[in-house]
Tab-separated table of C-alpha atoms in Angstrom:
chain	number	residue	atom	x	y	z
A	217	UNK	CA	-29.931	-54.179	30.816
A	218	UNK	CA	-32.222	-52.134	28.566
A	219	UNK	CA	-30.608	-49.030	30.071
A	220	UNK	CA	-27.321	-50.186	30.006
A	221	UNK	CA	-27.840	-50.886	26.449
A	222	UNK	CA	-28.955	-47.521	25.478
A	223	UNK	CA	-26.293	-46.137	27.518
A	224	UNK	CA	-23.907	-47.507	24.816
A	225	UNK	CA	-26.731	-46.873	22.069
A	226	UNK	CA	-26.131	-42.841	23.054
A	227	UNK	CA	-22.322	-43.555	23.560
A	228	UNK	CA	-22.176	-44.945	20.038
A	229	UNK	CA	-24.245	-41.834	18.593
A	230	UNK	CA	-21.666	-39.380	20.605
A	231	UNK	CA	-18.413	-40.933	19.009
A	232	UNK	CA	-19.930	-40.837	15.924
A	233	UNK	CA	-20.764	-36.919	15.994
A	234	UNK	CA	-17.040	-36.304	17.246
A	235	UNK	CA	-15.533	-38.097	15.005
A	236	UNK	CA	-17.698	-36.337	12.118
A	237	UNK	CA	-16.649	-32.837	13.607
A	238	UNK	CA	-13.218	-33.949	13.662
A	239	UNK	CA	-11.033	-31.359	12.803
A	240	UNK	CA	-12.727	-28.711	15.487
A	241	UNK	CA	-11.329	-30.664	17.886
A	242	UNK	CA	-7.951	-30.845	16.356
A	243	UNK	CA	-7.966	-27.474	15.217
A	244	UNK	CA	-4.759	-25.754	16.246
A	245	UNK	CA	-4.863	-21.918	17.052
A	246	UNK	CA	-2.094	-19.659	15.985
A	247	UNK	CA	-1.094	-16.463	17.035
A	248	UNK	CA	-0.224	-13.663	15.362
A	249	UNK	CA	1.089	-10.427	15.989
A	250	UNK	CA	-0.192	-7.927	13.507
A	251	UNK	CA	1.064	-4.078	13.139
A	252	UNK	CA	1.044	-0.800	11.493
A	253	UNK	CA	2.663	2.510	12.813
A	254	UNK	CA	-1.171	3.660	11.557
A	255	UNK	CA	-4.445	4.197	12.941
A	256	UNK	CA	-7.411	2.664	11.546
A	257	UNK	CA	-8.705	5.919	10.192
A	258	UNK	CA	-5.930	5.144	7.501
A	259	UNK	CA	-6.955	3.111	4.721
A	260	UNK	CA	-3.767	0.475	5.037
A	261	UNK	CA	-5.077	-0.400	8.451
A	262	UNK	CA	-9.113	0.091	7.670
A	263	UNK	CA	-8.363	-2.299	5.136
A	264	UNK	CA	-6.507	-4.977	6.843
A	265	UNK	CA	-9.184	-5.440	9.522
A	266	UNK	CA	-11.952	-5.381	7.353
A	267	UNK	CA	-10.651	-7.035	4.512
A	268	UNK	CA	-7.169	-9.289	5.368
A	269	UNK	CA	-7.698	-10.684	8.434
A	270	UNK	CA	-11.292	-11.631	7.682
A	271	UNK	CA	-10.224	-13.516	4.509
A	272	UNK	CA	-7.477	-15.445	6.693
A	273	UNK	CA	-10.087	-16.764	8.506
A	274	UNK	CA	-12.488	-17.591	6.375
A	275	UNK	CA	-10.340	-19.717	4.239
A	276	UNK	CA	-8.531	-21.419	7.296
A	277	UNK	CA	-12.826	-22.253	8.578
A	278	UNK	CA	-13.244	-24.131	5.417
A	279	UNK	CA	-11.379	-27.199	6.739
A	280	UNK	CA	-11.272	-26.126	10.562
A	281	UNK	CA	-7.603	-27.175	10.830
A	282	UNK	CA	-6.611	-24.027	12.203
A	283	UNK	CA	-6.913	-20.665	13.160
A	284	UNK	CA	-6.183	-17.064	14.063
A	285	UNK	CA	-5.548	-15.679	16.901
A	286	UNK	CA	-4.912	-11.820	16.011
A	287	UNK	CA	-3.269	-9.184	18.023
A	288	UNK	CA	-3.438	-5.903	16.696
A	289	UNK	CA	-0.602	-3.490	17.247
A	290	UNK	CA	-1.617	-0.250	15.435
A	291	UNK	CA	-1.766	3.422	16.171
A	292	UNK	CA	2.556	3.207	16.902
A	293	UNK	CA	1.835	1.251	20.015
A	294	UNK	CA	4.990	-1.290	18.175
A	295	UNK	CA	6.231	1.173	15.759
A	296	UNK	CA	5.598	4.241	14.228
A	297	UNK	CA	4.773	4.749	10.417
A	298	UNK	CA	7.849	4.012	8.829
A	299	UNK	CA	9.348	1.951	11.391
A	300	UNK	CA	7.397	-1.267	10.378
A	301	UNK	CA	10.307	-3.259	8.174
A	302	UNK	CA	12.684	-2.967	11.295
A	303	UNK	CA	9.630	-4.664	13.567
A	304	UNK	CA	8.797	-7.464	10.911
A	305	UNK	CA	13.045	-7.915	10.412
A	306	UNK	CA	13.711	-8.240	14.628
A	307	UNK	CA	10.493	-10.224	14.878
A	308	UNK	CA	9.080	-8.075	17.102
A	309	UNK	CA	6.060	-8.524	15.192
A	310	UNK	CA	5.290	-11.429	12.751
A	311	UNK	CA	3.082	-9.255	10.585
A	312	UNK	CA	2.624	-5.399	8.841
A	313	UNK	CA	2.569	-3.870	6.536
A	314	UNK	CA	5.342	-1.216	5.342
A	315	UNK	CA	4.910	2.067	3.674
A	316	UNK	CA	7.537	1.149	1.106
A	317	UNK	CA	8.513	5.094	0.137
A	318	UNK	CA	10.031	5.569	4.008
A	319	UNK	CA	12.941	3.250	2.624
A	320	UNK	CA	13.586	3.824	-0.446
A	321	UNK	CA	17.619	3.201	0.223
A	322	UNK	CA	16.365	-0.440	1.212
A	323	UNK	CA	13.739	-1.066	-1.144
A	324	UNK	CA	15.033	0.571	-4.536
A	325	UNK	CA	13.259	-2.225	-6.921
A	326	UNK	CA	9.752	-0.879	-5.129
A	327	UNK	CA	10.564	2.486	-6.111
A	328	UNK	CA	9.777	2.066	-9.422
A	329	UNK	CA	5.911	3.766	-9.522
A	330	UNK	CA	7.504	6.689	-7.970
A	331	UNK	CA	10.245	7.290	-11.202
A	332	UNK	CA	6.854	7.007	-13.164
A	333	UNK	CA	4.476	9.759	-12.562
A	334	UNK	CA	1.847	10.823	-14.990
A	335	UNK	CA	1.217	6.709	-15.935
A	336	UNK	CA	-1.536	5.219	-14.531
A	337	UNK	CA	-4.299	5.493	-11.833
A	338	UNK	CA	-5.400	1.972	-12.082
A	339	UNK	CA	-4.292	0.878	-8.303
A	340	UNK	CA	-5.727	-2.796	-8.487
A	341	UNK	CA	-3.921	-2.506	-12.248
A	342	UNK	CA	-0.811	-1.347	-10.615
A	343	UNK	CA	-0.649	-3.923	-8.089
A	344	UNK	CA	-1.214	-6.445	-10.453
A	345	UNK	CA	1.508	-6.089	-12.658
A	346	UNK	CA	4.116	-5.766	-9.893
A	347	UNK	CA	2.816	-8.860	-8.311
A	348	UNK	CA	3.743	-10.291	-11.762
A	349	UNK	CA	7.378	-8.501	-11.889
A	350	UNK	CA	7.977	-10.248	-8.167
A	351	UNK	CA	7.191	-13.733	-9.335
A	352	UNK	CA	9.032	-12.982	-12.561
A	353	UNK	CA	12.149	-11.507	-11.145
A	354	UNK	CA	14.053	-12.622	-7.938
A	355	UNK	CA	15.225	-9.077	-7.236
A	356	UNK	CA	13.011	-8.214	-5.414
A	357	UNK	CA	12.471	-11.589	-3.126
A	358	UNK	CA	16.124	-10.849	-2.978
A	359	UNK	CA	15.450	-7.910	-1.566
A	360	UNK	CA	13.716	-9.637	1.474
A	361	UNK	CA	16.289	-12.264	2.582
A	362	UNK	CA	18.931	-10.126	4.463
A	363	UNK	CA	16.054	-8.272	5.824
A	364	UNK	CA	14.843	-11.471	7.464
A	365	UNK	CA	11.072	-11.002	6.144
A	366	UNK	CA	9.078	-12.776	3.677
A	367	UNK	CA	6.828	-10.522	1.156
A	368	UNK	CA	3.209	-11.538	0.708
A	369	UNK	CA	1.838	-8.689	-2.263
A	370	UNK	CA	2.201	-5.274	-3.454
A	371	UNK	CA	-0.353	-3.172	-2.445
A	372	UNK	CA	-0.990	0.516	-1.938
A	373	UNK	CA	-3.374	3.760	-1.897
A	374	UNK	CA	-2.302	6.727	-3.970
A	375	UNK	CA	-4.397	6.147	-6.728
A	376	UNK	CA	-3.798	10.218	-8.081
A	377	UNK	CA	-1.128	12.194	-6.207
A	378	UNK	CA	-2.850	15.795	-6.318
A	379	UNK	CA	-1.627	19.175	-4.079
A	380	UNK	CA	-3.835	20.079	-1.558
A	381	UNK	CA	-2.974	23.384	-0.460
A	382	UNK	CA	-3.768	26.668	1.510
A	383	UNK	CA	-4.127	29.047	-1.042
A	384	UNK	CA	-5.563	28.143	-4.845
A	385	UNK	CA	-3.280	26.638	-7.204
A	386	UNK	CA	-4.105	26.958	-10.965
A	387	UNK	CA	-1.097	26.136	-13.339
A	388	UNK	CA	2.158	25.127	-12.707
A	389	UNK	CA	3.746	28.556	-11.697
A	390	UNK	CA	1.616	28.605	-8.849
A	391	UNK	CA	3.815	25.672	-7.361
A	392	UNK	CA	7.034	28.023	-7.537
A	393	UNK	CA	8.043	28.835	-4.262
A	394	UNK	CA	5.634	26.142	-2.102
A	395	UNK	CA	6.619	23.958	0.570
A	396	UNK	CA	5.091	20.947	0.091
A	397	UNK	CA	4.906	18.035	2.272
A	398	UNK	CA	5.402	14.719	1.324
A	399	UNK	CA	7.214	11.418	1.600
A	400	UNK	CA	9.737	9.536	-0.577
A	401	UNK	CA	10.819	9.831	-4.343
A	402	UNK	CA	7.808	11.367	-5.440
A	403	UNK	CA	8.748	14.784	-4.266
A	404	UNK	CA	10.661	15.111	-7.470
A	405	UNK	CA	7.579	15.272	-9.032
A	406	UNK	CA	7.035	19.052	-7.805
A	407	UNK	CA	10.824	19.736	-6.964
A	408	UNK	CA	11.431	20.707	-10.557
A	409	UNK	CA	8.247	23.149	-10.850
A	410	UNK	CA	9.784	24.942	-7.814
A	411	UNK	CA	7.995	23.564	-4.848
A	412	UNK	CA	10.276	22.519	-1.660
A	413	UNK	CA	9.642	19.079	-0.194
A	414	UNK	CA	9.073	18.765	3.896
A	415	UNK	CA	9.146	15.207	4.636
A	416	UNK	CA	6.476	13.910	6.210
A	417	UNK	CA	4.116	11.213	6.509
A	418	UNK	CA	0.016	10.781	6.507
A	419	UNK	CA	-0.044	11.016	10.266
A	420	UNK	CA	1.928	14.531	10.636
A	421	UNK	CA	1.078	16.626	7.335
A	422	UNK	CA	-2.274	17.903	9.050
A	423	UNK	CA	-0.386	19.589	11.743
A	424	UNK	CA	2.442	20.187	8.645
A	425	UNK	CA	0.200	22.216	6.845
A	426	UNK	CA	-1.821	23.864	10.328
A	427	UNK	CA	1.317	24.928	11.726
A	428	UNK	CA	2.575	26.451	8.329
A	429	UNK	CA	5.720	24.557	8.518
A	430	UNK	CA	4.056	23.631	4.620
A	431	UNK	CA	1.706	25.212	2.326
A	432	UNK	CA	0.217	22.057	0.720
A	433	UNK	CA	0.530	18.609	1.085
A	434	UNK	CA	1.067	15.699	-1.809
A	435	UNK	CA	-1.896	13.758	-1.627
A	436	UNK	CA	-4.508	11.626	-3.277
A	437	UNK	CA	-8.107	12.044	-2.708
A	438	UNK	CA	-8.714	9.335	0.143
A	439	UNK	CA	-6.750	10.786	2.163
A	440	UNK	CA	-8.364	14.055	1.904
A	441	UNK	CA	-12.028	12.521	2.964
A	442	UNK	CA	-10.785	9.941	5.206
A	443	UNK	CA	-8.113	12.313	7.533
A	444	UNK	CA	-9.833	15.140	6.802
A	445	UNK	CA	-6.918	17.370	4.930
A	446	UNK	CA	-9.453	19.642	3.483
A	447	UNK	CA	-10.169	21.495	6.767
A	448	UNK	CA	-6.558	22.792	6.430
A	449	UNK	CA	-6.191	22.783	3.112
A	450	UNK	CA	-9.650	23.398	0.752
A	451	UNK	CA	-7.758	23.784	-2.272
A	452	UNK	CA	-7.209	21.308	-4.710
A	453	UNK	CA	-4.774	20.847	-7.664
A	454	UNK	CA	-5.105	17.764	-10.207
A	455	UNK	CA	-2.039	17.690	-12.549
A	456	UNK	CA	-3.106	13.673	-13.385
A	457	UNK	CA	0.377	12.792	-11.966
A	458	UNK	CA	-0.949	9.020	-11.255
A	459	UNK	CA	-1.043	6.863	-8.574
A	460	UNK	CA	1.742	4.276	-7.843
A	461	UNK	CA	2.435	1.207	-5.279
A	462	UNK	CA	3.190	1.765	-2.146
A	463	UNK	CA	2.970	-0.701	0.722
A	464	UNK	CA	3.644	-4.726	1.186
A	465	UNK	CA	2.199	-7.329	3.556
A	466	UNK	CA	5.055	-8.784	5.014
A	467	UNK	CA	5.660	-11.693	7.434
A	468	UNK	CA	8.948	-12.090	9.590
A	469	UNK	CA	10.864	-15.026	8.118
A	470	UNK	CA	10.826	-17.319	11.595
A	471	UNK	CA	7.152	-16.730	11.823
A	472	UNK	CA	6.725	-18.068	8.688
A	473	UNK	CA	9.132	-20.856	8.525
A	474	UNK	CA	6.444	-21.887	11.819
A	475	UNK	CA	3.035	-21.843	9.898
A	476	UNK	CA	1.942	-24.883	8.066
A	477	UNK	CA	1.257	-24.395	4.415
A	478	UNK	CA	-2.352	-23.916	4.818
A	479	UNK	CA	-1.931	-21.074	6.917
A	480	UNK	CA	0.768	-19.560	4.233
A	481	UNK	CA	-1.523	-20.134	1.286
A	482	UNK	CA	-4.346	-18.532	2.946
A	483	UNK	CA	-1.747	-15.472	4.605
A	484	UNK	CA	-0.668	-14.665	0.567
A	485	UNK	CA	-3.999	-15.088	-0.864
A	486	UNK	CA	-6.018	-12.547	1.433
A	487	UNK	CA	-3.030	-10.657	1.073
A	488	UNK	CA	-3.747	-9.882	-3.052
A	489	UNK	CA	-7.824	-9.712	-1.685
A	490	UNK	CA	-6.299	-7.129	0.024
A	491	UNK	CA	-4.497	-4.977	-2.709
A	492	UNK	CA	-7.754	-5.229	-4.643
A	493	UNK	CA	-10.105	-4.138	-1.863
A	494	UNK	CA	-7.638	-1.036	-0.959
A	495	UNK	CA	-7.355	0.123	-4.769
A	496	UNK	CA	-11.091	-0.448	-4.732
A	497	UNK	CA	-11.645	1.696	-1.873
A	498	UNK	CA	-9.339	4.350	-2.591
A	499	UNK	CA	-11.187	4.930	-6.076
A	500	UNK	CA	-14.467	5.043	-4.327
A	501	UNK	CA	-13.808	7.480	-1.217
A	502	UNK	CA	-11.585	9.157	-3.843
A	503	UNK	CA	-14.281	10.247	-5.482
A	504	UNK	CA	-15.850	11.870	-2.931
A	505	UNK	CA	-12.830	14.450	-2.933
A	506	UNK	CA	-13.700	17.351	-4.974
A	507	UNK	CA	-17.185	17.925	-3.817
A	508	UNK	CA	-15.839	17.966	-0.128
A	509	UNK	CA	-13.321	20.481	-1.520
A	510	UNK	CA	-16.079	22.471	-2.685
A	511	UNK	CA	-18.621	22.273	0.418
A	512	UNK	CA	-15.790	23.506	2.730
A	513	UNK	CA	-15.531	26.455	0.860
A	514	UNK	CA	-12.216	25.772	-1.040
A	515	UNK	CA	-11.553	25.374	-4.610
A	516	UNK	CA	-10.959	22.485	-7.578
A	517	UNK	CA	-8.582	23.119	-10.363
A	518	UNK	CA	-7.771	20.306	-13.294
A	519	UNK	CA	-4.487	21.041	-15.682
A	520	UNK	CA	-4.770	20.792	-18.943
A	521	UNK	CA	-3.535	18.300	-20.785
A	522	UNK	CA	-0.993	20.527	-22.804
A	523	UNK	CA	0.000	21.854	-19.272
A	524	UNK	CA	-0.060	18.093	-18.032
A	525	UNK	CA	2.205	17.481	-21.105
A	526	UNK	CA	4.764	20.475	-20.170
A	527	UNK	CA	4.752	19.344	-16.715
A	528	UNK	CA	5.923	15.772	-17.424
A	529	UNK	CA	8.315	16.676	-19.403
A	530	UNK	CA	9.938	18.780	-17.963
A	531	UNK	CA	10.701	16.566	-15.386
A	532	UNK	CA	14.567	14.687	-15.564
A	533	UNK	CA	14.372	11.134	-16.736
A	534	UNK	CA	13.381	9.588	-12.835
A	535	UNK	CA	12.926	6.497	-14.023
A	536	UNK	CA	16.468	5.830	-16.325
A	537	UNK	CA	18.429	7.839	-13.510
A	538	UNK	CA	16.700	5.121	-11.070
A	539	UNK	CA	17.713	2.006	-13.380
A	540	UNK	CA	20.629	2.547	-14.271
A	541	UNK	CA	21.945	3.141	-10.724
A	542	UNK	CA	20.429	-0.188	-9.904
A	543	UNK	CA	22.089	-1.691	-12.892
A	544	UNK	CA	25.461	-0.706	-11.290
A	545	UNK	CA	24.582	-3.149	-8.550
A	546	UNK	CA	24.063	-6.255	-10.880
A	547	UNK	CA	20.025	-5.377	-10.776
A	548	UNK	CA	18.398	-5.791	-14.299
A	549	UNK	CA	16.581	-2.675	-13.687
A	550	UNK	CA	16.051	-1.491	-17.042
A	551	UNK	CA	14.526	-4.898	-17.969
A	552	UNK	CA	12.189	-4.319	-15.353
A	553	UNK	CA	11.487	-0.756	-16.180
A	554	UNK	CA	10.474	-1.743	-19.817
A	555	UNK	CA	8.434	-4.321	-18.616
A	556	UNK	CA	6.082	-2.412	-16.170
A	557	UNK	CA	5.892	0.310	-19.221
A	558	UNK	CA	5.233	-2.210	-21.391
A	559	UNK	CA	2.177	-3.630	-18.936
A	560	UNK	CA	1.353	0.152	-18.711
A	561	UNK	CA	0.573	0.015	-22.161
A	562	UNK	CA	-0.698	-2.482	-23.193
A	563	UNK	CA	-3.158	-2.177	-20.471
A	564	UNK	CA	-3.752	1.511	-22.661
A	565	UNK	CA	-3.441	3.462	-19.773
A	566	UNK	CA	-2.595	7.329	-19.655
A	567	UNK	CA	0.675	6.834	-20.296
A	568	UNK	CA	2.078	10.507	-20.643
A	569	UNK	CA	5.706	10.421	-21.143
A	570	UNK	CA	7.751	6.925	-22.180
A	571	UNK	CA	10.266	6.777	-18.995
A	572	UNK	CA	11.827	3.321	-20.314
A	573	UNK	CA	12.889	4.736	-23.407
A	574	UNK	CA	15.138	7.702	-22.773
């Protein structure tokens, strides 16, 4: 009887741990599909498994209700760099995040750093402040819906677009004549000096510039360290053109209509962790830039800021030429526009030329 007893004794004990530990028995595991058309040598993917998908699933632990399973598609084993949006919009993967100048016919509204050089280098500032536009004007959720995809935060990693290029650059004549790869808009930025863009994208310009199908490449200094740019290109030009936003976290729209709201709370706030942790690291490894310029034997040249002043304007007005042909599609584009400049400045950034009020 005694035994039988504590039998129940230990049987009472037992129910009473379970129930305690509830929830990791009711926890509920969910599986994601996560993807870049990058490596994770490249800071948009370094970043994401360091930084986003840790955060997911530390927030989700704190009440044990649910969590991650992950399954990494990177490297262009689902999609190359670029073709990210059309994986996210056919659902062949429920997360990624898209290098937003490779569409700039799609995404117009997310254009707007790159019709504003020579403004800021403040990436964490930069995100910030078009998180706030998002929230503050439907555009650009708007911009989501026929795409099928919902957008979790602005993010990026040019924090200074500089030339890195073959032979030394030092003024703004030097550019005359160069072909210079890069990607999107922001080739307009060297167009006008002479240069001629070769589209391309961070996993090609290496063998761009080591082929000599360009001369230089449009970079920032991350990307220099991290890929290793400077072993084909030592030389290094800093005009202070600025940095600007240029990816999104985005989650295909059934996959998120699925996830519970814990799991969506936790998806958008690692998501802005994110943006912080990438500006973060760009301006760190960033740093490192110039003396690895140096070491390899190449060179560092800084404009002026009269130069940096000719340069910017002498540019066309990007930014009104971008507005207004949004306002032709019902898009309050110039609002916008005055209200990033305004955030620009009052944030008393470097703000070179006023590209709102043209």
């Amino acid at each position: 009887m005694k035994t039988r007893n504590a039998c129940k004794a230990l049987s009472g004990v037992s129910l009473l741990a379970m129930l305690a530990a509830g929830p990791s028995f009711a926890q509920e595991e969910i599986s994601i599909r996560i993807a870049s058309g990058f490596a994770p040598n490249v800071a948009a993917v370094k970043i994401l498994q360091e930084t986003f998908m840790p955060r997911v699933d530390e927030r989700l632990a704190e009440t044990g209700n649910y969590s991650i399973e992950w399954r990494e598609a990177f490297s262009g084993t689902l999609a190359q760099p670029g073709g990210e949006l059309e994986a996210i919009q056919l659902g062949l993967t429920d997360i990624g995040v898209i290098p937003t100048a490779f569409h700039a016919d799609r995404l117009p509204l997310y254009q707007i750093g790159s019709v504003t050089p020579f403004t800021s280098s403040d990436l964490v500032l930069i995100f910030g402040v078009m998180d706030d536009l998002v929230e503050q004007y439907q555009e650009f959720s708007e911009t989501w819906d026929p795409l099928n995809q919902v957008s979790l935060a602005v993010s990026g990693i040019p924090d200074n677009y500089v030339l890195c290029s073959r032979v030394p650059i030092s003024t703004k004549e030097d550019v005359d004549g160069l072909r210079v790869a890069g990607a999107g808009l922001n080739l307009r930025w060297v167009e006008p000096a002479g240069a001629v863009g070769v589209t391309g994208t961070l996993a090609n310009f290496y063998q761009l510039v080591e082929t000599g199908v360009a001369d230089a490449m449009m970079v920032w200094g991350e990307a220099i360290v991290s890929l290793k740019y400077h072993e084909v290109c030592p030389h290094y030009f800093d005009a202070g053109m600025g940095g600007l936003n240029s990816y999104v976290i985005n989650v295909n729209k059934q996959a998120w209509d699925r996830y519970p709201e814990e799991v969506r709370t936790a998806l958008r706030e690692a998501a802005v962790e994110y943006g912080v942790a990438i500006g973060n690291f760009s301006a760190e490894v960033g740093a490192q830039a110039r003396d690895t310029m140096l070491e390899s034997g190449g060179t560092v040249t800084e404009l002026s800021q009269e130069d940096r002043l000719a340069w910017v304007n002498s540019l066309p007005p990007l930014a009104i030429e971008w507005a207004d042909a949004l306002e032709g599609e019902g898009v309050r584009a110039r609002e916008i526009l005055a209200a990033y400049m305004e955030a620009m400045r009052e944030a008393d950034q470097p703000v070179l030329r006023d590209w709102d009020v043209e």
